GROMACS .gro file of C-alpha atoms in nm:
model
  343
    1MET     CA    1  -3.745  -3.301   4.646
    2ASN     CA    2  -4.057  -3.609   4.501
    3GLU     CA    3  -3.951  -3.766   4.194
    4MET     CA    4  -4.211  -3.623   3.945
    5VAL     CA    5  -4.075  -3.280   4.122
    6LYS     CA    6  -3.752  -3.358   4.031
    7GLN     CA    7  -3.864  -3.502   3.674
    8GLU     CA    8  -4.002  -3.170   3.627
    9GLU     CA    9  -3.681  -2.970   3.684
   10LEU     CA   10  -3.485  -3.249   3.381
   11ALA     CA   11  -3.719  -3.131   3.211
   12GLY     CA   12  -3.713  -2.772   3.224
   13GLN     CA   13  -3.394  -2.818   3.181
   14ALA     CA   14  -3.325  -2.766   2.807
   15ARG     CA   15  -3.259  -2.379   2.839
   16PRO     CA   16  -2.921  -2.264   2.978
   17VAL     CA   17  -2.793  -2.313   3.328
   18ARG     CA   18  -2.831  -1.991   3.474
   19LEU     CA   19  -2.554  -1.901   3.706
   20GLY     CA   20  -2.455  -1.652   4.001
   21PHE     CA   21  -2.125  -1.552   4.086
   22LEU     CA   22  -2.044  -1.484   4.415
   23GLY     CA   23  -1.663  -1.303   4.466
   24VAL     CA   24  -1.519  -1.236   4.121
   25GLY     CA   25  -1.178  -1.184   4.281
   26TRP     CA   26  -0.877  -1.331   4.007
   27ILE     CA   27  -1.009  -1.740   4.109
   28GLY     CA   28  -1.419  -1.674   4.085
   29ARG     CA   29  -1.333  -1.486   3.686
   30HIS     CA   30  -1.106  -1.767   3.604
   31ARG     CA   31  -1.343  -2.037   3.667
   32MET     CA   32  -1.632  -1.785   3.554
   33GLN     CA   33  -1.384  -1.731   3.246
   34ALA     CA   34  -1.391  -2.162   3.165
   35ILE     CA   35  -1.722  -2.217   3.180
   36LEU     CA   36  -1.774  -1.954   2.980
   37ASN     CA   37  -1.548  -2.106   2.721
   38SER     CA   38  -1.682  -2.424   2.766
   39GLY     CA   39  -2.009  -2.328   2.664
   40ALA     CA   40  -2.163  -2.487   2.935
   41ALA     CA   41  -2.343  -2.244   3.114
   42GLN     CA   42  -2.456  -1.873   3.124
   43VAL     CA   43  -2.322  -1.528   3.378
   44VAL     CA   44  -2.697  -1.427   3.461
   45ALA     CA   45  -2.548  -1.210   3.731
   46ILE     CA   46  -2.302  -1.104   4.020
   47ALA     CA   47  -2.195  -1.016   4.336
   48ASP     CA   48  -1.873  -0.879   4.521
   49SER     CA   49  -1.791  -0.622   4.748
   50SER     CA   50  -1.517  -0.450   4.558
   51GLU     CA   51  -1.721  -0.300   4.274
   52ASN     CA   52  -1.413  -0.295   4.088
   53VAL     CA   53  -1.387  -0.631   4.061
   54ALA     CA   54  -1.730  -0.716   3.947
   55ARG     CA   55  -1.732  -0.445   3.665
   56GLU     CA   56  -1.433  -0.623   3.539
   57ALA     CA   57  -1.601  -0.944   3.583
   58ALA     CA   58  -1.900  -0.775   3.375
   59ASP     CA   59  -1.636  -0.692   3.087
   60LEU     CA   60  -1.665  -1.076   2.995
   61ALA     CA   61  -2.006  -1.242   3.040
   62PRO     CA   62  -2.195  -0.891   2.872
   63GLY     CA   63  -2.514  -0.993   2.981
   64ALA     CA   64  -2.464  -1.037   3.321
   65LYS     CA   65  -2.614  -0.772   3.638
   66ILE     CA   66  -2.420  -0.618   3.861
   67VAL     CA   67  -2.644  -0.711   4.160
   68GLU     CA   68  -2.548  -0.612   4.538
   69ASN     CA   69  -2.471  -0.901   4.800
   70LEU     CA   70  -2.572  -1.307   4.790
   71ASP     CA   71  -2.969  -1.147   4.926
   72ALA     CA   72  -3.001  -0.998   4.591
   73LEU     CA   73  -2.801  -1.239   4.365
   74LEU     CA   74  -3.059  -1.544   4.494
   75ALA     CA   75  -3.304  -1.349   4.402
   76GLU     CA   76  -3.258  -1.358   3.997
   77ASP     CA   77  -3.388  -1.627   3.780
   78ILE     CA   78  -3.091  -1.883   3.864
   79ASP     CA   79  -3.009  -2.247   3.897
   80GLY     CA   80  -2.639  -2.222   4.157
   81VAL     CA   81  -2.389  -1.969   4.262
   82VAL     CA   82  -2.047  -2.000   4.212
   83VAL     CA   83  -1.884  -1.889   4.598
   84ALA     CA   84  -1.556  -1.766   4.572
   85THR     CA   85  -1.514  -1.545   4.835
   86PRO     CA   86  -1.299  -1.569   5.186
   87SER     CA   87  -1.253  -1.908   5.386
   88ALA     CA   88  -1.497  -1.818   5.649
   89GLN     CA   89  -1.796  -1.641   5.480
   90HIS     CA   90  -1.805  -2.037   5.284
   91ALA     CA   91  -2.023  -2.236   5.455
   92GLU     CA   92  -2.211  -2.018   5.570
   93GLN     CA   93  -2.335  -1.890   5.222
   94SER     CA   94  -2.275  -2.188   5.109
   95ILE     CA   95  -2.633  -2.305   5.306
   96ARG     CA   96  -2.832  -2.017   5.203
   97ALA     CA   97  -2.766  -2.087   4.858
   98LEU     CA   98  -2.900  -2.388   4.916
   99ASP     CA   99  -3.124  -2.316   5.125
  100ALA     CA  100  -3.319  -2.064   4.858
  101GLY     CA  101  -3.244  -2.417   4.596
  102MET     CA  102  -2.960  -2.360   4.460
  103ALA     CA  103  -2.729  -2.555   4.345
  104VAL     CA  104  -2.400  -2.439   4.511
  105PHE     CA  105  -2.041  -2.356   4.317
  106CYS     CA  106  -1.779  -2.346   4.627
  107GLN     CA  107  -1.362  -2.243   4.630
  108LYS     CA  108  -1.217  -2.463   4.899
  109PRO     CA  109  -1.270  -2.506   5.152
  110LEU     CA  110  -1.617  -2.547   5.191
  111GLY     CA  111  -1.577  -2.473   5.587
  112ARG     CA  112  -1.305  -2.378   5.835
  113THR     CA  113  -1.395  -2.689   6.032
  114GLY     CA  114  -1.578  -3.046   6.030
  115HIS     CA  115  -1.893  -2.921   6.167
  116GLU     CA  116  -1.883  -2.594   5.920
  117VAL     CA  117  -1.869  -2.874   5.620
  118ARG     CA  118  -2.040  -3.106   5.713
  119ALA     CA  119  -2.370  -2.910   5.870
  120VAL     CA  120  -2.301  -2.751   5.386
  121ILE     CA  121  -2.364  -3.102   5.318
  122ASP     CA  122  -2.622  -3.157   5.514
  123ALA     CA  123  -2.801  -2.814   5.327
  124ALA     CA  124  -2.823  -2.991   4.987
  125LYS     CA  125  -2.891  -3.325   5.111
  126ALA     CA  126  -3.230  -3.183   5.318
  127ALA     CA  127  -3.217  -2.908   4.917
  128ASP     CA  128  -3.178  -3.212   4.730
  129ARG     CA  129  -2.965  -2.968   4.517
  130LEU     CA  130  -2.534  -3.100   4.316
  131LEU     CA  131  -2.314  -2.956   4.616
  132GLY     CA  132  -1.942  -2.888   4.380
  133VAL     CA  133  -1.585  -2.827   4.519
  134ASP     CA  134  -1.338  -2.673   4.349
  135LEU     CA  135  -1.106  -2.900   4.418
  136SER     CA  136  -0.846  -2.935   4.131
  137TYR     CA  137  -0.592  -3.146   4.129
  138ARG     CA  138  -0.850  -3.408   4.129
  139HIS     CA  139  -0.929  -3.334   3.759
  140THR     CA  140  -0.517  -3.267   3.634
  141GLN     CA  141  -0.476  -3.566   3.396
  142ALA     CA  142  -0.192  -3.722   3.548
  143MET     CA  143  -0.330  -3.725   3.828
  144ARG     CA  144  -0.574  -3.925   3.721
  145ARG     CA  145  -0.369  -4.167   3.485
  146ILE     CA  146  -0.219  -4.174   3.868
  147ARG     CA  147  -0.588  -4.306   4.028
  148GLU     CA  148  -0.724  -4.531   3.770
  149LEU     CA  149  -0.311  -4.705   3.817
  150VAL     CA  150  -0.371  -4.763   4.198
  151ARG     CA  151  -0.689  -4.818   4.098
  152GLU     CA  152  -0.717  -5.114   3.944
  153GLY     CA  153  -0.434  -5.206   4.108
  154GLU     CA  154  -0.147  -5.156   3.850
  155LEU     CA  155   0.049  -5.104   4.113
  156GLY     CA  156  -0.004  -5.394   4.321
  157ASP     CA  157  -0.130  -5.354   4.759
  158VAL     CA  158   0.020  -4.895   4.736
  159PHE     CA  159   0.121  -4.956   5.161
  160ALA     CA  160   0.341  -4.553   5.060
  161ALA     CA  161   0.217  -4.196   4.955
  162ASP     CA  162   0.437  -3.879   4.961
  163LEU     CA  163   0.241  -3.545   4.914
  164THR     CA  164   0.357  -3.233   4.856
  165PHE     CA  165   0.288  -2.833   4.772
  166HIS     CA  166   0.535  -2.628   4.854
  167ASN     CA  167   0.436  -2.229   4.743
  168ALA     CA  168   0.722  -2.002   4.731
  169TYR     CA  169   0.478  -1.729   4.725
  170GLY     CA  170   0.223  -1.732   4.999
  171PRO     CA  171  -0.124  -1.565   5.023
  172ASP     CA  172  -0.181  -1.186   4.917
  173LYS     CA  173  -0.431  -1.052   5.081
  174PRO     CA  174  -0.475  -1.015   5.529
  175TRP     CA  175  -0.728  -1.253   5.571
  176PHE     CA  176  -0.504  -1.613   5.468
  177TYR     CA  177  -0.293  -1.502   5.849
  178ASP     CA  178  -0.606  -1.419   6.043
  179LYS     CA  179  -0.714  -1.806   6.182
  180ALA     CA  180  -1.051  -1.688   6.291
  181LEU     CA  181  -1.107  -1.612   5.885
  182SER     CA  182  -0.985  -1.843   5.737
  183GLY     CA  183  -0.985  -2.199   5.929
  184GLY     CA  184  -0.555  -2.275   5.955
  185GLY     CA  185  -0.168  -2.120   5.748
  186CYS     CA  186  -0.025  -2.382   5.478
  187MET     CA  187  -0.243  -2.744   5.543
  188MET     CA  188  -0.597  -2.581   5.526
  189ASP     CA  189  -0.484  -2.343   5.178
  190LEU     CA  190  -0.232  -2.624   4.988
  191GLY     CA  191  -0.273  -2.903   5.267
  192ILE     CA  192  -0.622  -2.970   5.244
  193HIS     CA  193  -0.527  -3.020   4.814
  194LEU     CA  194  -0.380  -3.301   4.886
  195ILE     CA  195  -0.542  -3.458   5.144
  196ASP     CA  196  -0.809  -3.511   4.935
  197LEU     CA  197  -0.560  -3.658   4.648
  198ALA     CA  198  -0.474  -3.883   4.832
  199LEU     CA  199  -0.811  -4.026   5.005
  200TRP     CA  200  -0.978  -3.965   4.648
  201ALA     CA  201  -0.667  -4.144   4.472
  202LEU     CA  202  -0.729  -4.452   4.792
  203ASP     CA  203  -1.170  -4.405   4.748
  204PHE     CA  204  -1.203  -4.273   5.082
  205PRO     CA  205  -1.058  -4.479   5.340
  206GLU     CA  206  -1.049  -4.469   5.674
  207VAL     CA  207  -0.830  -4.239   5.797
  208GLU     CA  208  -0.708  -4.416   6.156
  209GLY     CA  209  -0.452  -4.199   6.363
  210VAL     CA  210  -0.303  -3.886   6.276
  211SER     CA  211  -0.009  -3.709   6.366
  212SER     CA  212   0.145  -3.348   6.259
  213HIS     CA  213   0.350  -3.082   6.299
  214ILE     CA  214   0.286  -2.663   6.213
  215ILE     CA  215   0.578  -2.410   6.204
  216SER     CA  216   0.562  -2.070   6.199
  217SER     CA  217   0.854  -1.853   6.097
  218GLY     CA  218   1.067  -2.140   6.140
  219GLN     CA  219   0.941  -2.289   6.494
  220ALA     CA  220   0.709  -2.501   6.660
  221LEU     CA  221   0.390  -2.357   6.669
  222ASP     CA  222   0.053  -2.477   6.920
  223PRO     CA  223  -0.274  -2.589   6.750
  224ALA     CA  224  -0.467  -2.439   6.933
  225SER     CA  225  -0.271  -2.112   6.907
  226ALA     CA  226  -0.438  -1.791   6.726
  227ASP     CA  227  -0.144  -1.800   6.450
  228VAL     CA  228  -0.115  -1.980   6.186
  229GLU     CA  229   0.154  -2.254   6.088
  230ASP     CA  230   0.406  -2.195   5.685
  231TYR     CA  231   0.512  -2.499   5.730
  232GLY     CA  232   0.295  -2.818   5.791
  233LEU     CA  233   0.340  -3.195   5.825
  234ALA     CA  234   0.112  -3.456   5.881
  235THR     CA  235   0.107  -3.809   5.825
  236LEU     CA  236  -0.181  -3.986   5.867
  237GLY     CA  237  -0.254  -4.403   5.953
  238LEU     CA  238  -0.589  -4.519   5.701
  239LYS     CA  239  -0.714  -4.855   5.761
  240THR     CA  240  -0.589  -5.015   5.497
  241GLY     CA  241  -0.227  -5.018   5.617
  242THR     CA  242  -0.145  -4.709   5.403
  243ILE     CA  243   0.095  -4.480   5.527
  244VAL     CA  244  -0.017  -4.134   5.376
  245ARG     CA  245   0.284  -3.769   5.470
  246VAL     CA  246   0.119  -3.472   5.350
  247ALA     CA  247   0.423  -3.197   5.344
  248CYS     CA  248   0.302  -2.792   5.261
  249SER     CA  249   0.417  -2.494   5.297
  250TRP     CA  250   0.406  -2.061   5.239
  251ARG     CA  251   0.696  -1.910   5.144
  252LEU     CA  252   0.935  -2.230   5.145
  253GLN     CA  253   1.309  -2.167   4.968
  254ALA     CA  254   1.278  -2.430   4.767
  255GLY     CA  255   1.478  -2.256   4.496
  256CYS     CA  256   1.240  -2.274   4.256
  257ASP     CA  257   0.797  -2.137   4.262
  258ALA     CA  258   0.678  -2.417   4.386
  259ILE     CA  259   0.669  -2.726   4.445
  260ILE     CA  260   0.376  -3.012   4.381
  261ALA     CA  261   0.386  -3.361   4.408
  262ALA     CA  262   0.159  -3.700   4.473
  263SER     CA  263   0.347  -3.991   4.432
  264PHE     CA  264   0.193  -4.394   4.511
  265PHE     CA  265   0.465  -4.641   4.668
  266GLY     CA  266   0.278  -5.032   4.629
  267THR     CA  267   0.364  -5.394   4.574
  268LYS     CA  268   0.405  -5.417   4.302
  269GLY     CA  269   0.572  -5.023   4.141
  270GLY     CA  270   0.543  -4.625   4.205
  271ALA     CA  271   0.379  -4.350   3.998
  272SER     CA  272   0.355  -4.010   4.040
  273MET     CA  273   0.203  -3.668   3.963
  274ARG     CA  274   0.464  -3.410   3.951
  275ASN     CA  275   0.483  -3.022   3.834
  276VAL     CA  276   0.809  -2.901   3.569
  277GLY     CA  277   1.039  -2.681   3.627
  278GLY     CA  278   0.849  -2.510   4.009
  279SER     CA  279   0.486  -2.490   3.787
  280PHE     CA  280   0.204  -2.457   3.939
  281TYR     CA  281   0.046  -2.580   3.593
  282ASP     CA  282   0.232  -2.778   3.427
  283PHE     CA  283   0.271  -3.167   3.568
  284ALA     CA  284   0.388  -3.514   3.436
  285ALA     CA  285   0.286  -3.826   3.545
  286ASP     CA  286   0.542  -4.106   3.539
  287ARG     CA  287   0.542  -4.466   3.681
  288PHE     CA  288   0.821  -4.664   3.863
  289ALA     CA  289   1.006  -5.075   3.854
  290GLY     CA  290   1.260  -4.999   4.063
  291THR     CA  291   1.507  -4.821   3.889
  292SER     CA  292   1.287  -4.783   3.613
  293SER     CA  293   1.158  -4.538   3.523
  294GLU     CA  294   0.812  -4.436   3.197
  295ARG     CA  295   0.641  -4.081   3.108
  296LEU     CA  296   0.301  -4.130   3.120
  297LEU     CA  297   0.163  -3.787   3.071
  298ASP     CA  298   0.347  -3.442   2.954
  299PRO     CA  299   0.202  -3.136   2.946
  300PRO     CA  300  -0.014  -2.964   2.818
  301ASP     CA  301  -0.308  -2.946   3.032
  302ASP     CA  302  -0.533  -2.652   3.068
  303TRP     CA  303  -0.697  -2.759   3.366
  304GLY     CA  304  -0.819  -2.523   3.578
  305GLY     CA  305  -1.163  -2.489   3.556
  306ARG     CA  306  -1.247  -2.801   3.493
  307SER     CA  307  -1.394  -2.869   3.816
  308ALA     CA  308  -1.684  -2.619   3.783
  309ILE     CA  309  -1.678  -2.659   3.442
  310ALA     CA  310  -1.752  -3.034   3.515
  311TRP     CA  311  -2.024  -2.888   3.791
  312VAL     CA  312  -2.240  -2.710   3.543
  313ARG     CA  313  -2.231  -2.957   3.284
  314ARG     CA  314  -2.396  -3.202   3.556
  315LEU     CA  315  -2.640  -2.967   3.713
  316ALA     CA  316  -2.732  -2.952   3.378
  317GLU     CA  317  -2.824  -3.353   3.402
  318ASP     CA  318  -2.904  -3.356   3.761
  319PRO     CA  319  -3.006  -3.068   4.016
  320GLY     CA  320  -3.062  -3.320   4.238
  321PHE     CA  321  -2.847  -3.485   4.586
  322ASP     CA  322  -2.443  -3.606   4.455
  323HIS     CA  323  -2.438  -3.834   4.756
  324ASP     CA  324  -2.026  -3.852   4.741
  325CYS     CA  325  -2.022  -3.510   4.777
  326ARG     CA  326  -2.051  -3.631   5.147
  327ASN     CA  327  -1.667  -3.768   5.070
  328PHE     CA  328  -1.564  -3.397   5.144
  329ALA     CA  329  -1.609  -3.439   5.459
  330ASP     CA  330  -1.272  -3.691   5.469
  331ALA     CA  331  -1.056  -3.360   5.427
  332ALA     CA  332  -1.210  -3.187   5.649
  333GLN     CA  333  -1.198  -3.463   5.951
  334VAL     CA  334  -0.871  -3.488   5.867
  335LEU     CA  335  -0.769  -3.125   5.933
  336ASP     CA  336  -0.997  -3.147   6.217
  337ARG     CA  337  -0.730  -3.405   6.382
  338ILE     CA  338  -0.411  -3.161   6.297
  339TYR     CA  339  -0.486  -2.849   6.460
  340ALA     CA  340  -0.627  -3.011   6.774
  341PRO     CA  341  -0.445  -2.923   7.086
  342ARG     CA  342  -0.179  -3.109   7.168
  343LYS     CA  343  -0.299  -3.301   7.482
   0.00000   0.00000   0.00000
């Protein structure tokens, strides 16, 4: 896109951002409600494979048109598409929307493999369109405070990071357990957040080495298997010398609903984001010095829709390609190595 066309688009953004939603189950509906509550955009059209689900979502956005599928959505007068469909569809649907000239905000994972993710990024660059992924934990106040400490050198040289996400329940949709559809088990579902948080906080250093163990029902699982893991452990060796440990699970008997934490340890101190009381939503941040601990942040923090809202606001300012989206490929490449067949 030439600069004159881009300037004309920016000048035309006086109208509210107009969005189409593809997939409005729980997560899609939640992001829609957050965007509507923010006043950052209008919901123009909704598409879902379930007519009842589409109608429920339309109740949140009076005036929004229910359409049959992505093709019908792209025919509407919209600026961007929010994709919240099963994982196997993310890359193909995102590319189709980008090729049609729409900005895209997609649920994670953007693709099941690094190849799929890179293809979407390439499509966004070719179309000169904004691409966002709902890596929502980046937008918790607790994690942003931890990142500030890391980036400003307050912890010294960070030599270790330890990240955990144990979900006592696991997914309730059958496609999560079909590797061809999901791309993987708990590592793909939860580990992607942890890997992204570690790399994001550390400014995306190169990952030199990856070792991993994946387990299903208490037994080691060959990464080449068609089955998906319910427990995963990976260690990343970064070019900076930092060692990152990532552990995640579904249905772990951990005595609470969830254990979620991201801890960073440096030569001058440590810091940690941790969920409170087993909650999926409430996080605190602490800073450590020796045996002392200082509370930095307490809940509550209404963070769930911030990633989507930030994308919409960026879209209103500039619909063009954001070069930072190249970093979406980093976690995908690590996952490729975690799931690579053993030699």
